[in-house]
PDB file of C-alpha atoms in Angstrom:
ATOM      1  CA  UNK G   2     104.723  58.253  58.688  1.00 90.00           C
ATOM      2  CA  UNK G   3     103.345  60.389  61.499  1.00 92.00           C
ATOM      3  CA  UNK G   4      99.667  61.215  61.247  1.00 95.00           C
ATOM      4  CA  UNK G   5      97.763  63.655  63.436  1.00 96.00           C
ATOM      5  CA  UNK G   6      93.983  63.963  63.581  1.00 95.00           C
ATOM      6  CA  UNK G   7      92.358  66.704  65.649  1.00 95.00           C
ATOM      7  CA  UNK G   8      88.878  66.794  67.110  1.00 94.00           C
ATOM      8  CA  UNK G   9      86.891  68.675  69.727  1.00 95.00           C
ATOM      9  CA  UNK G  10      86.616  72.174  68.337  1.00 93.00           C
ATOM     10  CA  UNK G  11      83.396  74.121  68.408  1.00 97.00           C
ATOM     11  CA  UNK G  12      81.658  77.276  69.521  1.00 97.00           C
ATOM     12  CA  UNK G  13      81.448  78.459  73.108  1.00 98.00           C
ATOM     13  CA  UNK G  14      80.709  81.641  74.997  1.00 98.00           C
ATOM     14  CA  UNK G  15      83.451  83.589  76.689  1.00 98.00           C
ATOM     15  CA  UNK G  16      84.312  82.055  80.036  1.00 98.00           C
ATOM     16  CA  UNK G  17      83.449  78.578  78.845  1.00 98.00           C
ATOM     17  CA  UNK G  18      85.602  75.511  78.290  1.00 98.00           C
ATOM     18  CA  UNK G  19      86.533  73.185  75.452  1.00 98.00           C
ATOM     19  CA  UNK G  20      88.825  70.186  75.169  1.00 98.00           C
ATOM     20  CA  UNK G  21      90.714  69.512  71.970  1.00 98.00           C
ATOM     21  CA  UNK G  22      92.098  66.088  71.143  1.00 97.00           C
ATOM     22  CA  UNK G  23      94.768  64.943  68.718  1.00 97.00           C
ATOM     23  CA  UNK G  24      95.196  61.273  67.888  1.00 96.00           C
ATOM     24  CA  UNK G  25      98.797  60.626  66.876  1.00 94.00           C
ATOM     25  CA  UNK G  26     100.282  57.606  65.155  1.00 91.00           C
ATOM     26  CA  UNK G  27     103.321  56.508  63.193  1.00 92.00           C
ATOM     27  CA  UNK G  28     106.169  57.915  65.246  1.00 89.00           C
ATOM     28  CA  UNK G  29     109.519  56.321  64.355  1.00 87.00           C
ATOM     29  CA  UNK G  30     111.663  58.321  66.770  1.00 86.00           C
ATOM     30  CA  UNK G  31     111.690  57.567  70.469  1.00 87.00           C
ATOM     31  CA  UNK G  32     111.806  61.249  71.403  1.00 92.00           C
ATOM     32  CA  UNK G  33     109.608  63.950  69.950  1.00 94.00           C
ATOM     33  CA  UNK G  34     107.629  67.033  70.793  1.00 96.00           C
ATOM     34  CA  UNK G  35     103.928  67.436  70.123  1.00 96.00           C
ATOM     35  CA  UNK G  36     101.857  70.523  70.614  1.00 97.00           C
ATOM     36  CA  UNK G  37      99.053  72.880  69.708  1.00 98.00           C
ATOM     37  CA  UNK G  38      99.240  75.910  67.482  1.00 98.00           C
ATOM     38  CA  UNK G  39      96.564  78.340  66.419  1.00 98.00           C
ATOM     39  CA  UNK G  40      96.008  80.745  63.605  1.00 98.00           C
ATOM     40  CA  UNK G  41      93.419  83.505  63.499  1.00 97.00           C
ATOM     41  CA  UNK G  42      92.464  85.168  60.187  1.00 93.00           C
ATOM     42  CA  UNK G  43      95.162  87.569  59.062  1.00 95.00           C
ATOM     43  CA  UNK G  44      97.570  86.520  61.797  1.00 96.00           C
ATOM     44  CA  UNK G  45     100.638  84.346  62.009  1.00 97.00           C
ATOM     45  CA  UNK G  46     100.382  80.784  63.284  1.00 97.00           C
ATOM     46  CA  UNK G  47     101.461  80.829  66.926  1.00 98.00           C
ATOM     47  CA  UNK G  48     102.412  78.199  69.436  1.00 98.00           C
ATOM     48  CA  UNK G  49      99.927  77.623  72.244  1.00 98.00           C
ATOM     49  CA  UNK G  50     101.293  74.691  74.236  1.00 98.00           C
ATOM     50  CA  UNK G  51     103.634  71.773  73.698  1.00 98.00           C
ATOM     51  CA  UNK G  52     104.886  68.710  75.545  1.00 96.00           C
ATOM     52  CA  UNK G  53     107.690  66.228  75.019  1.00 95.00           C
ATOM     53  CA  UNK G  54     107.250  62.507  74.492  1.00 92.00           C
ATOM     54  CA  UNK G  55     108.483  61.772  78.031  1.00 91.00           C
ATOM     55  CA  UNK G  56     105.695  63.952  79.479  1.00 90.00           C
ATOM     56  CA  UNK G  57     108.390  65.749  81.466  1.00 91.00           C
ATOM     57  CA  UNK G  58     108.588  69.132  79.773  1.00 95.00           C
ATOM     58  CA  UNK G  59     105.753  71.439  78.816  1.00 97.00           C
ATOM     59  CA  UNK G  60     105.685  74.965  77.513  1.00 97.00           C
ATOM     60  CA  UNK G  61     102.816  77.435  77.231  1.00 98.00           C
ATOM     61  CA  UNK G  62     102.329  80.745  75.499  1.00 98.00           C
ATOM     62  CA  UNK G  63     102.015  83.569  78.024  1.00 98.00           C
ATOM     63  CA  UNK G  64      98.522  84.322  76.738  1.00 97.00           C
ATOM     64  CA  UNK G  65      97.170  80.928  77.827  1.00 98.00           C
ATOM     65  CA  UNK G  66      99.130  80.187  81.010  1.00 98.00           C
ATOM     66  CA  UNK G  67      96.824  79.324  83.867  1.00 98.00           C
ATOM     67  CA  UNK G  68      93.874  78.735  81.509  1.00 98.00           C
ATOM     68  CA  UNK G  69      95.022  75.935  79.170  1.00 98.00           C
ATOM     69  CA  UNK G  70      96.505  72.557  80.073  1.00 98.00           C
ATOM     70  CA  UNK G  71      98.237  70.178  77.687  1.00 98.00           C
ATOM     71  CA  UNK G  72      98.390  66.495  78.531  1.00 96.00           C
ATOM     72  CA  UNK G  73      98.381  63.031  77.002  1.00 94.00           C
ATOM     73  CA  UNK G  74      96.228  60.054  77.812  1.00 89.00           C
ATOM     74  CA  UNK G  75      97.648  57.099  79.741  1.00 77.00           C
ATOM     75  CA  UNK G  76      98.723  55.336  76.559  1.00 78.00           C
ATOM     76  CA  UNK G  77     100.418  58.447  75.184  1.00 73.00           C
ATOM     77  CA  UNK G  78      98.810  58.383  71.774  1.00 86.00           C
ATOM     78  CA  UNK G  79      96.123  61.011  72.301  1.00 95.00           C
ATOM     79  CA  UNK G  80      97.110  64.582  73.046  1.00 97.00           C
ATOM     80  CA  UNK G  81      94.608  66.868  74.719  1.00 97.00           C
ATOM     81  CA  UNK G  82      94.335  70.590  75.241  1.00 98.00           C
ATOM     82  CA  UNK G  83      91.962  71.550  78.014  1.00 98.00           C
ATOM     83  CA  UNK G  84      90.925  75.146  77.494  1.00 98.00           C
ATOM     84  CA  UNK G  85      89.206  76.945  80.364  1.00 98.00           C
ATOM     85  CA  UNK G  86      88.139  80.569  80.836  1.00 98.00           C
ATOM     86  CA  UNK G  87      88.067  81.027  77.089  1.00 98.00           C
ATOM     87  CA  UNK G  88      88.289  84.519  75.688  1.00 98.00           C
ATOM     88  CA  UNK G  89      87.097  85.970  72.400  1.00 98.00           C
ATOM     89  CA  UNK G  90      90.733  86.375  71.396  1.00 97.00           C
ATOM     90  CA  UNK G  91      91.206  82.599  71.624  1.00 98.00           C
ATOM     91  CA  UNK G  92      89.108  82.251  68.476  1.00 98.00           C
ATOM     92  CA  UNK G  93      91.236  80.568  65.817  1.00 98.00           C
ATOM     93  CA  UNK G  94      91.898  77.402  63.872  1.00 98.00           C
ATOM     94  CA  UNK G  95      93.817  75.097  66.182  1.00 98.00           C
ATOM     95  CA  UNK G  96      96.391  72.693  64.798  1.00 98.00           C
ATOM     96  CA  UNK G  97      98.171  69.736  66.324  1.00 98.00           C
ATOM     97  CA  UNK G  98     101.821  69.433  65.282  1.00 98.00           C
ATOM     98  CA  UNK G  99     104.749  67.131  65.977  1.00 96.00           C
ATOM     99  CA  UNK G 100     108.470  66.966  65.460  1.00 95.00           C
ATOM    100  CA  UNK G 101     109.961  63.956  63.741  1.00 89.00           C
ATOM    101  CA  UNK G 102     113.745  64.497  63.799  1.00 88.00           C
ATOM    102  CA  UNK G 103     114.353  63.196  67.300  1.00 86.00           C
ATOM    103  CA  UNK G 104     116.217  66.400  68.084  1.00 89.00           C
ATOM    104  CA  UNK G 105     116.127  67.668  71.670  1.00 92.00           C
ATOM    105  CA  UNK G 106     115.753  71.374  72.328  1.00 92.00           C
ATOM    106  CA  UNK G 107     116.817  73.340  75.365  1.00 90.00           C
ATOM    107  CA  UNK G 108     113.161  74.262  75.924  1.00 92.00           C
ATOM    108  CA  UNK G 109     110.037  72.598  74.588  1.00 94.00           C
ATOM    109  CA  UNK G 110     109.623  74.559  71.377  1.00 95.00           C
ATOM    110  CA  UNK G 111     106.645  76.738  70.557  1.00 96.00           C
ATOM    111  CA  UNK G 112     107.986  77.916  67.225  1.00 95.00           C
ATOM    112  CA  UNK G 113     106.211  76.493  64.203  1.00 95.00           C
ATOM    113  CA  UNK G 114     109.556  76.013  62.454  1.00 95.00           C
ATOM    114  CA  UNK G 115     110.501  73.169  64.796  1.00 95.00           C
ATOM    115  CA  UNK G 116     107.493  71.092  63.785  1.00 96.00           C
ATOM    116  CA  UNK G 117     107.314  69.100  60.580  1.00 95.00           C
ATOM    117  CA  UNK G 118     103.988  67.256  60.718  1.00 97.00           C
ATOM    118  CA  UNK G 119     100.631  68.996  61.035  1.00 97.00           C
ATOM    119  CA  UNK G 120      97.034  67.975  61.453  1.00 97.00           C
ATOM    120  CA  UNK G 121      94.185  69.392  59.411  1.00 96.00           C
ATOM    121  CA  UNK G 122      93.007  71.766  62.139  1.00 96.00           C
ATOM    122  CA  UNK G 123      89.865  72.244  64.189  1.00 97.00           C
ATOM    123  CA  UNK G 124      87.996  75.527  64.577  1.00 98.00           C
ATOM    124  CA  UNK G 125      87.442  77.142  67.961  1.00 98.00           C
ATOM    125  CA  UNK G 126      85.080  80.095  68.115  1.00 98.00           C
ATOM    126  CA  UNK G 127      84.513  82.055  71.319  1.00 98.00           C
ATOM    127  CA  UNK G 128      81.703  84.579  71.370  1.00 97.00           C
ATOM    128  CA  UNK G 129      81.106  87.405  73.815  1.00 95.00           C
TER     129      UNK G 129
END
């Protein structure tokens, strides 16, 4: 059973940086996608960035391109999201999510419907 545990959220001023981490375990498929989503109060959960298990394909939301970087550690079991030049509008609960079906998509998916396992979330608050 796949388990995801996030850490690294917090409060920062606009223009600052934070790094989120997600420790993943229990994968039974050789190929999967894992990524970050966020949800602000009153808004839909949206995809932020995702990467495949081969570390070959990434995808970013337009709103974070050039500011956020998704990557895994050398052993592949910790996912990170480096967030630079943070904006007030980046304030949200951030969730780590993974696919478990082994299915391959044409593009690394950023739709929440492709992901079946979710972490508990970590809060990111950016103040002006």
